Short mmCIF file of C-alpha atoms and ligand atoms in Angstrom, two decimals:
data_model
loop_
_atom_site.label_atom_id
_atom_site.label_comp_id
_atom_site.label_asym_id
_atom_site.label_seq_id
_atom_site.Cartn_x
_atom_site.Cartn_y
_atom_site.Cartn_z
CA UNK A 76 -11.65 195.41 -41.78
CA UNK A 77 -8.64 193.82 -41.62
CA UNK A 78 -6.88 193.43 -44.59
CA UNK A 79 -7.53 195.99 -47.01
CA UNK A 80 -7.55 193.27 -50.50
CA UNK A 81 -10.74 195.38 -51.73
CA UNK A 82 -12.95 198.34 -52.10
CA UNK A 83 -15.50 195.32 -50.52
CA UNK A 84 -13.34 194.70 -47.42
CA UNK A 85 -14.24 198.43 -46.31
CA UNK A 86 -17.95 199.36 -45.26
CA UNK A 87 -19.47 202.97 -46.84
CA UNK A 88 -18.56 204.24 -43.33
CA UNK A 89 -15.23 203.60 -43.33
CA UNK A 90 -14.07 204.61 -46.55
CA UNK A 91 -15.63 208.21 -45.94
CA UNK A 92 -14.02 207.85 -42.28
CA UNK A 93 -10.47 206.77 -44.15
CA UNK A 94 -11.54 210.00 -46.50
CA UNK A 95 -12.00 212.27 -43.52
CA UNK A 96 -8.91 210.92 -41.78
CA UNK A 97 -6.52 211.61 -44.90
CA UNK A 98 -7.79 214.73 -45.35
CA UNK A 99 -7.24 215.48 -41.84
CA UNK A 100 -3.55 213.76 -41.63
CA UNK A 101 -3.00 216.31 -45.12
CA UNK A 102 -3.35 219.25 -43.20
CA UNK A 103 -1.05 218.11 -40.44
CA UNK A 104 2.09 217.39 -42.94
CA UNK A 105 0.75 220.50 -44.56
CA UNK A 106 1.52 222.33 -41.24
CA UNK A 107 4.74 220.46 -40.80
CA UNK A 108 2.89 218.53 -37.67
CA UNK A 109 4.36 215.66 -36.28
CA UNK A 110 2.23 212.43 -35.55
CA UNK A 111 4.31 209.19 -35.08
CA UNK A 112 0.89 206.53 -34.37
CA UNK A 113 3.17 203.98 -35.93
CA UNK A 114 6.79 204.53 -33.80
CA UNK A 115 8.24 200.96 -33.63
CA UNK A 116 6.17 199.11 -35.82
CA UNK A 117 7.67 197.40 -39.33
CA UNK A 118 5.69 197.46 -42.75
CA UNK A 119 6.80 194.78 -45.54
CA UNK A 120 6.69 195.93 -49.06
CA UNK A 121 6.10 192.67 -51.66
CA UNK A 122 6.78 194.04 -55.35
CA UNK A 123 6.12 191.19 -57.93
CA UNK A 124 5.30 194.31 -60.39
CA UNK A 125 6.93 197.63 -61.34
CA UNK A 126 5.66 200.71 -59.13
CA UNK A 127 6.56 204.49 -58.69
CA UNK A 128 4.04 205.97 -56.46
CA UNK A 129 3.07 203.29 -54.55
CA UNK A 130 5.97 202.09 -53.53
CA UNK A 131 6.98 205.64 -52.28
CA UNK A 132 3.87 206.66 -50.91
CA UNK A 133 4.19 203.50 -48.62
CA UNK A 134 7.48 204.05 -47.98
CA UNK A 135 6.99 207.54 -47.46
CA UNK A 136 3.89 207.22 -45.49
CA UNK A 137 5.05 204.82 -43.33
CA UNK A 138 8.19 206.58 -41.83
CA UNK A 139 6.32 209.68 -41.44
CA UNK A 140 4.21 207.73 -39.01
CA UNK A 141 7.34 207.03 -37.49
CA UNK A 142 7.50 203.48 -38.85
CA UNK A 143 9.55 201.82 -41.69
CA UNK A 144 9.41 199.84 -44.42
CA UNK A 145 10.96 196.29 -45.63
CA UNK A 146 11.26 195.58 -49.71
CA UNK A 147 10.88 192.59 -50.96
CA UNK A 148 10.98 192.80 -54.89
CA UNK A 149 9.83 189.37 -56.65
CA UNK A 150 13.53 188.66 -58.01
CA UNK A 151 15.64 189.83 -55.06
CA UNK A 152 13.72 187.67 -52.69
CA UNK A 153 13.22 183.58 -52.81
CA UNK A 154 9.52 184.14 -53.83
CA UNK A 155 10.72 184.89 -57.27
CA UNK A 156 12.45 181.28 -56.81
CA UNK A 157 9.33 179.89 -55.71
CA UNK A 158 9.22 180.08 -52.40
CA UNK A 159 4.87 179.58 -51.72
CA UNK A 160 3.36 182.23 -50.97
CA UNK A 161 2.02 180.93 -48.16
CA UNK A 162 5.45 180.11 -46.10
CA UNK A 163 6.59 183.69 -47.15
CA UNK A 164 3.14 184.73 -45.24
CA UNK A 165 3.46 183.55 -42.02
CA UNK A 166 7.74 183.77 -42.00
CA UNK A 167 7.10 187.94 -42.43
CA UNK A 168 3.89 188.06 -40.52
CA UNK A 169 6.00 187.03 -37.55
CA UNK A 170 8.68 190.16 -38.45
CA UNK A 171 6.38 192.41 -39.60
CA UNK A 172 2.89 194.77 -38.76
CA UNK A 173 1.90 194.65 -41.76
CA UNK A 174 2.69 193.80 -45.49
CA UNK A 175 1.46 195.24 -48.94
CA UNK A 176 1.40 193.18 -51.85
CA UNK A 177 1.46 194.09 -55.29
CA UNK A 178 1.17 191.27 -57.91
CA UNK A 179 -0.56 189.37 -60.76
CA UNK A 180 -3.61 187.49 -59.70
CA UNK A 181 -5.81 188.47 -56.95
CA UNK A 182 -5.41 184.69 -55.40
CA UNK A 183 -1.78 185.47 -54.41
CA UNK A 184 -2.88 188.30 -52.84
CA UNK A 185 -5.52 186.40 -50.86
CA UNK A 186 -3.34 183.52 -50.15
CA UNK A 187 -0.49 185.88 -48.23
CA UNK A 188 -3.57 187.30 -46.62
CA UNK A 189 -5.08 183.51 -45.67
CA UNK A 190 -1.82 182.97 -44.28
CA UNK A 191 -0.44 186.62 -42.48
CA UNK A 192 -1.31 186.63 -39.27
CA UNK A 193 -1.04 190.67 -39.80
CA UNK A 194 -3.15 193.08 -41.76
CA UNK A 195 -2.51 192.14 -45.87
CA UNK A 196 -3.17 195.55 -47.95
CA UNK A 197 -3.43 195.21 -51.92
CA UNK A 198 -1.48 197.19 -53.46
CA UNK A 199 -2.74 196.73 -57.11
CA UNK A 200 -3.34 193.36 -58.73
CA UNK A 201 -4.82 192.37 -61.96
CA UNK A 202 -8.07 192.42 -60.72
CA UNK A 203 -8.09 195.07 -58.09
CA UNK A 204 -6.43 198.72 -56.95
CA UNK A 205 -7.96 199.51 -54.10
CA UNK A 206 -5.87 201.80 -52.36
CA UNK A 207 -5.76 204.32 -55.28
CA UNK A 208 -9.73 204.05 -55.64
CA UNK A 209 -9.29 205.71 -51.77
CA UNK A 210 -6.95 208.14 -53.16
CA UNK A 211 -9.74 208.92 -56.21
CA UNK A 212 -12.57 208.97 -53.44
CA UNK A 213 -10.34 211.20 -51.66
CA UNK A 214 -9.21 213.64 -54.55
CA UNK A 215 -13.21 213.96 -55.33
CA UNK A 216 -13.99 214.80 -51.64
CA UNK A 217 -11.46 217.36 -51.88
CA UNK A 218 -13.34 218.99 -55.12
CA UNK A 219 -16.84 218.50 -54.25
CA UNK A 220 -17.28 217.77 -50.77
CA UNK A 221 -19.73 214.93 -50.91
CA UNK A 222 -18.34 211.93 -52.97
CA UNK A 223 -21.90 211.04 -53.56
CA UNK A 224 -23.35 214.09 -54.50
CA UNK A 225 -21.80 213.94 -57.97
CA UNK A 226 -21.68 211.13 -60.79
CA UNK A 227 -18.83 208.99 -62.40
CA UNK A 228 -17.79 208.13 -65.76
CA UNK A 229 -14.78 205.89 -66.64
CA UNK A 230 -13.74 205.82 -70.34
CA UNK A 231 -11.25 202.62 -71.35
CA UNK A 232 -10.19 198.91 -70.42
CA UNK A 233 -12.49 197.21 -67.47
CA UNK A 234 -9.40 196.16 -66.10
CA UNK A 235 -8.19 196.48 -62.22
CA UNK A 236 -9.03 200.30 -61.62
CA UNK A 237 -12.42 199.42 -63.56
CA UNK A 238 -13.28 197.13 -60.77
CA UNK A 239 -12.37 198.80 -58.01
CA UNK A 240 -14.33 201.80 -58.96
CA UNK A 241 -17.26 199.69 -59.31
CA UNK A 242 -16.81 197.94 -55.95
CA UNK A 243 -16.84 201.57 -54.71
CA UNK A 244 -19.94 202.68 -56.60
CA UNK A 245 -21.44 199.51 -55.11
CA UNK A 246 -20.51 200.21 -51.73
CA UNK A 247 -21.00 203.71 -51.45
CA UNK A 248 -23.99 203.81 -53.92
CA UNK A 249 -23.04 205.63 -56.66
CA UNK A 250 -23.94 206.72 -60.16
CA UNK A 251 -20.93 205.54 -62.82
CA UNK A 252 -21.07 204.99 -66.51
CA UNK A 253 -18.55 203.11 -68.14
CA UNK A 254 -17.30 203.00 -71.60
CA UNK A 255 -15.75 200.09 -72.46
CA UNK A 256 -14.58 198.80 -76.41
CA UNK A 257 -16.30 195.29 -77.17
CA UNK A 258 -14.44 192.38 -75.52
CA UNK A 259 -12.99 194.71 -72.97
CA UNK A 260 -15.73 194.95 -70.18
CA UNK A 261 -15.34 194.48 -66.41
CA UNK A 262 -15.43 191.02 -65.11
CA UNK A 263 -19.20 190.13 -65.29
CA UNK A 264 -18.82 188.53 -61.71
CA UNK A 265 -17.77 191.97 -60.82
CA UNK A 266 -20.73 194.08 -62.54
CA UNK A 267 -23.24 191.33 -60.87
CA UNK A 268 -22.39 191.66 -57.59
CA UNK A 269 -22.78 195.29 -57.85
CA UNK A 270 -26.36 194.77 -59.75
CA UNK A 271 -27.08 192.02 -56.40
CA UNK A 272 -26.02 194.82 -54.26
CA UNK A 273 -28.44 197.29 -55.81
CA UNK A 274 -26.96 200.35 -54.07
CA UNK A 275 -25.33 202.60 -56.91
CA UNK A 276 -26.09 202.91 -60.52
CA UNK A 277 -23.46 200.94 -62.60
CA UNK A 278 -23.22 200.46 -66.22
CA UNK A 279 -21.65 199.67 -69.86
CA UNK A 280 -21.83 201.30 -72.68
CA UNK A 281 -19.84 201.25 -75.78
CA UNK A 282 -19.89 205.01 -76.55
CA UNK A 283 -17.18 207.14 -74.54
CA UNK A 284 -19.25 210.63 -75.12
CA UNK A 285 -22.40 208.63 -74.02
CA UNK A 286 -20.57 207.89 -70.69
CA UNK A 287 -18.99 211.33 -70.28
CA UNK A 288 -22.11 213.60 -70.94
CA UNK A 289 -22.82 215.77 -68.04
CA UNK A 290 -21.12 213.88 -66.04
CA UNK A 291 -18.56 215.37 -63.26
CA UNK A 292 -15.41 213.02 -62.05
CA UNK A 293 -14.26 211.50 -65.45
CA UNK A 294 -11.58 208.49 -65.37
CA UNK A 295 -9.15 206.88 -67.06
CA UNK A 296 -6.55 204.41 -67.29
CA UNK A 297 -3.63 202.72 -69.66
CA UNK A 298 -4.57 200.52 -72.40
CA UNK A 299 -2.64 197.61 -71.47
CA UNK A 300 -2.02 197.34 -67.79
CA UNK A 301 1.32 195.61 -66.92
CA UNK A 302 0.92 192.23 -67.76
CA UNK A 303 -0.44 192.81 -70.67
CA UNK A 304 1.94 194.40 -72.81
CA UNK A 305 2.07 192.05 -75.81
CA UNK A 306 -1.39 193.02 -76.34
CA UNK A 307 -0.80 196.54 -76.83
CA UNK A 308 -0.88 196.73 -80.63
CA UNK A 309 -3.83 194.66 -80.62
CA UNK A 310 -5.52 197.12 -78.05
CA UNK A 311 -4.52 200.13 -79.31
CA UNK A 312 -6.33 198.94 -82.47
CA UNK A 313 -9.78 197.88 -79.75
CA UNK A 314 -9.77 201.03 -78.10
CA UNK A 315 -9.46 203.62 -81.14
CA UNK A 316 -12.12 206.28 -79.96
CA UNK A 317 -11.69 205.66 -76.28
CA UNK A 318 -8.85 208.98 -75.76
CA UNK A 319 -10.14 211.24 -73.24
CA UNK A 320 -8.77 214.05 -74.93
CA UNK A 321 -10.90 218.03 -75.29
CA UNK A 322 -13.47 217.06 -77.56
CA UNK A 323 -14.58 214.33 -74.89
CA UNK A 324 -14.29 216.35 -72.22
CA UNK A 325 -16.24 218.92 -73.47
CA UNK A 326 -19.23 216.57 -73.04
CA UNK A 327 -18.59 216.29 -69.54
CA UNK A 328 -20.20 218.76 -66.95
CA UNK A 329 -18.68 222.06 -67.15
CA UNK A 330 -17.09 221.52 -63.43
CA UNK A 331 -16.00 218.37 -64.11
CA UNK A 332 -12.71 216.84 -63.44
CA UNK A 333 -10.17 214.36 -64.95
CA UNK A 334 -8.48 211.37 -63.17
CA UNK A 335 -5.83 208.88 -64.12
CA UNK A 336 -3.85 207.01 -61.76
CA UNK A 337 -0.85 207.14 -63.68
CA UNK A 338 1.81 206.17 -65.46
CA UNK A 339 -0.18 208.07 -68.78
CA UNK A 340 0.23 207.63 -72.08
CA UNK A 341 -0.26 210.82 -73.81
CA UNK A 342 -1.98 210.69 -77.11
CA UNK A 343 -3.31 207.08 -76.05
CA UNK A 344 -5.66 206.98 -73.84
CA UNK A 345 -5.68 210.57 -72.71
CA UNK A 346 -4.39 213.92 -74.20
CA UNK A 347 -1.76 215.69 -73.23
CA UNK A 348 -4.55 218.78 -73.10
CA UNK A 349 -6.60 216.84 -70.81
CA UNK A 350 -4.04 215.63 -68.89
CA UNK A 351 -2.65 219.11 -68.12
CA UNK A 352 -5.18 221.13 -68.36
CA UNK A 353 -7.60 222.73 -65.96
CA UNK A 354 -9.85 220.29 -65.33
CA UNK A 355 -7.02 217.91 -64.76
CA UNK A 356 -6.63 216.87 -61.07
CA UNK A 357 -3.66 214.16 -61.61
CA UNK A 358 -1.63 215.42 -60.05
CA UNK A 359 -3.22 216.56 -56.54
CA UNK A 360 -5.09 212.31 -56.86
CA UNK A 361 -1.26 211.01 -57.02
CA UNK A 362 -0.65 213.44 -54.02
CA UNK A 363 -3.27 212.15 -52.23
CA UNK A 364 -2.06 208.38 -52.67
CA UNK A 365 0.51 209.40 -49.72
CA UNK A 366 -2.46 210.81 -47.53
CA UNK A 367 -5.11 208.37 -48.14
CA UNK A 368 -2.27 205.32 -46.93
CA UNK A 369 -1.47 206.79 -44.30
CA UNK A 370 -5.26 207.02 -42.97
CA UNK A 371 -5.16 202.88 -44.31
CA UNK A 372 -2.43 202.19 -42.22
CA UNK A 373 -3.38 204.14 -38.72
CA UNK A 374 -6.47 202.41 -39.34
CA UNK A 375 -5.51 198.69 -40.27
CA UNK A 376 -1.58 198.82 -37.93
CA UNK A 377 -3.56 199.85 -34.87
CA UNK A 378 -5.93 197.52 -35.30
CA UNK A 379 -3.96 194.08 -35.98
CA UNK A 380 -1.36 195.30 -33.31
CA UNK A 381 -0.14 192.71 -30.68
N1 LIG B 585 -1.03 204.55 -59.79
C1 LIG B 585 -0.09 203.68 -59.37
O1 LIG B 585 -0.36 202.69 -58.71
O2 LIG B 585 1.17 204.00 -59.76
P1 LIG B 585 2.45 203.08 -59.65
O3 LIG B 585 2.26 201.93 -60.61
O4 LIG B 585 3.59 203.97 -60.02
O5 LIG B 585 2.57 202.56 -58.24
N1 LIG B 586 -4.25 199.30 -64.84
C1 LIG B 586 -2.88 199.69 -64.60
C2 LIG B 586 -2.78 200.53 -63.39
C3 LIG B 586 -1.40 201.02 -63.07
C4 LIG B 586 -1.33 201.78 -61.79
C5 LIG B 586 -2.01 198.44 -64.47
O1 LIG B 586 -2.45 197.49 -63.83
O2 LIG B 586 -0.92 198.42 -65.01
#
């Protein structure tokens, strides 16, 4: 691995070994424990879209490895005058460990990568999310032990978190059942590759309870991902059905938890009963964004050093 621009760039092996090594670097910060891997070294931050917990879990991350952090916001920098992507690549590759890039199509994010000569991790595009998929893996780890020992359901839009997961079920080889409105499926290039790969059990269906029932780690995500937001009437309309509120969740396996990656939208695509309520594991998943990173960038920093 060295950029982290999907759940494909990582082998089964090392996302458990980034699972173990979060989990691991938790329990040191739990314990107030210093560990400064990353003392000297320089991570750039390219925002092109809004972020709360990325951002800061970077940010956060990175200085309590004893690095820091550069932040480069699309209309504060010349990329949002057009600079190409590709001079801004090799211009902060030469300042910087390391950059994260969070933007619209998954070609800009390749393109810095094509053109960094240091480690390029995606911080969400429209295609991909990666590094919260970790934080998922991580949060189910946490609950269960064994992230393939239990089995997946994601209710909503086959949009960037969609894929991700199902890059993950591919890799890993796991059992997820999606429910996804008519016209709003994952990218078929996306579901084939996991059907090529053969490994886990992926599939669509148009029923929400039929993807829920009995099933343990149960996901969810906004309507309209940024982007997209002149389609929200129109989707809100699509996905009518698709809340995972109590009713739903009752159909799930009686441990079973809830996921969402945040922002929510109560009352849209998730209730504020399932959001809050005992099953709910939000909150400790957004947590773990800060842990799983910090395993990514030990991993990927040390790697592409000089
Ligand atoms: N889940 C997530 O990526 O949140 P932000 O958009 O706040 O970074
Ligand atoms: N699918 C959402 C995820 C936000 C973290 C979006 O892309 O806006």
């Amino acid at each position: 691995m060295r950029d982290l621009l999907s759940i494909r760039d990582l082998t089964a092996d090392e996302i458990l070994t980034i699972i173990q090594r979060a989990r691991w670097l938790k329990e040191r910060r739990q314990k107030r424990e210093s560990h400064r891997p990353l003392e000297g070294r320089t991570l750039g931050l390219i925002f092109e879209k809004a972020s709360t917990r990325t951002r800061v879990s970077f940010e956060v991350g990175m200085f309590e490895l004893g690095g820091m952090t550069v932040l480069l916001q699309g209309g504060g920098s010349q990329l949002g005058r057009g600079e190409p992507i590709r001079d801004t690549a090799r211009v902060l590759g030469s300042y910087c460990d390391g950059l994260v890039i969070r933007t619209f199509g998954q070609d800009r994010a390749e393109e810095l990568a094509r053109y960094c000569e240091r480690p390029v991790i995606n911080g969400l595009t429209d295609h991909e999310h990666p590094c919260q998929v970790l934080a998922d893996l991580m949060t189910v780890a946490e609950e269960y032990g064994d992230v393939r020992a239990v089995r997946y359901a994601w209710v909503g839009d086959g949009n960037n978190m969609a894929h991700s997961w199902i890059h993950a079920a591919a890799v890993l080889g796991l059992d997820l059942l999606l429910a996804c409105p008519y016209g709003y499926d994952p990218d078929p290039r996306v579901l084939a590759l996991a059907e090529r790969d053969g490994r886990g059990r992926v599939a669509v269906v148009r029923v929400p309870a039929e993807a829920v029932r009995g099933r343990q780690v149960i996901s969810t995500d906004v309507w309209a991902s940024m982007g997209e937001e002149a389609e929200q009437k129109a989707r809100e309309r699509a996905f009518r059905g698709f809340c995972l509120d109590e009713a739903l969740l009752a159909e799930a396996a009686r441990d079973g938890i809830v996921l969402h990656c945040l922002p929510a939208h109560r009352g849209e695509e998730i209730s504020e009963g399932a959001l809050e309520g005992p099953q709910s594991r939000v909150w400790r998943q957004a947590e773990n964004r800060l842990h799983a990173q910090k395993a990514v960038l030990e991993i990927l920093l040390l790697m592409g050093a000089r």
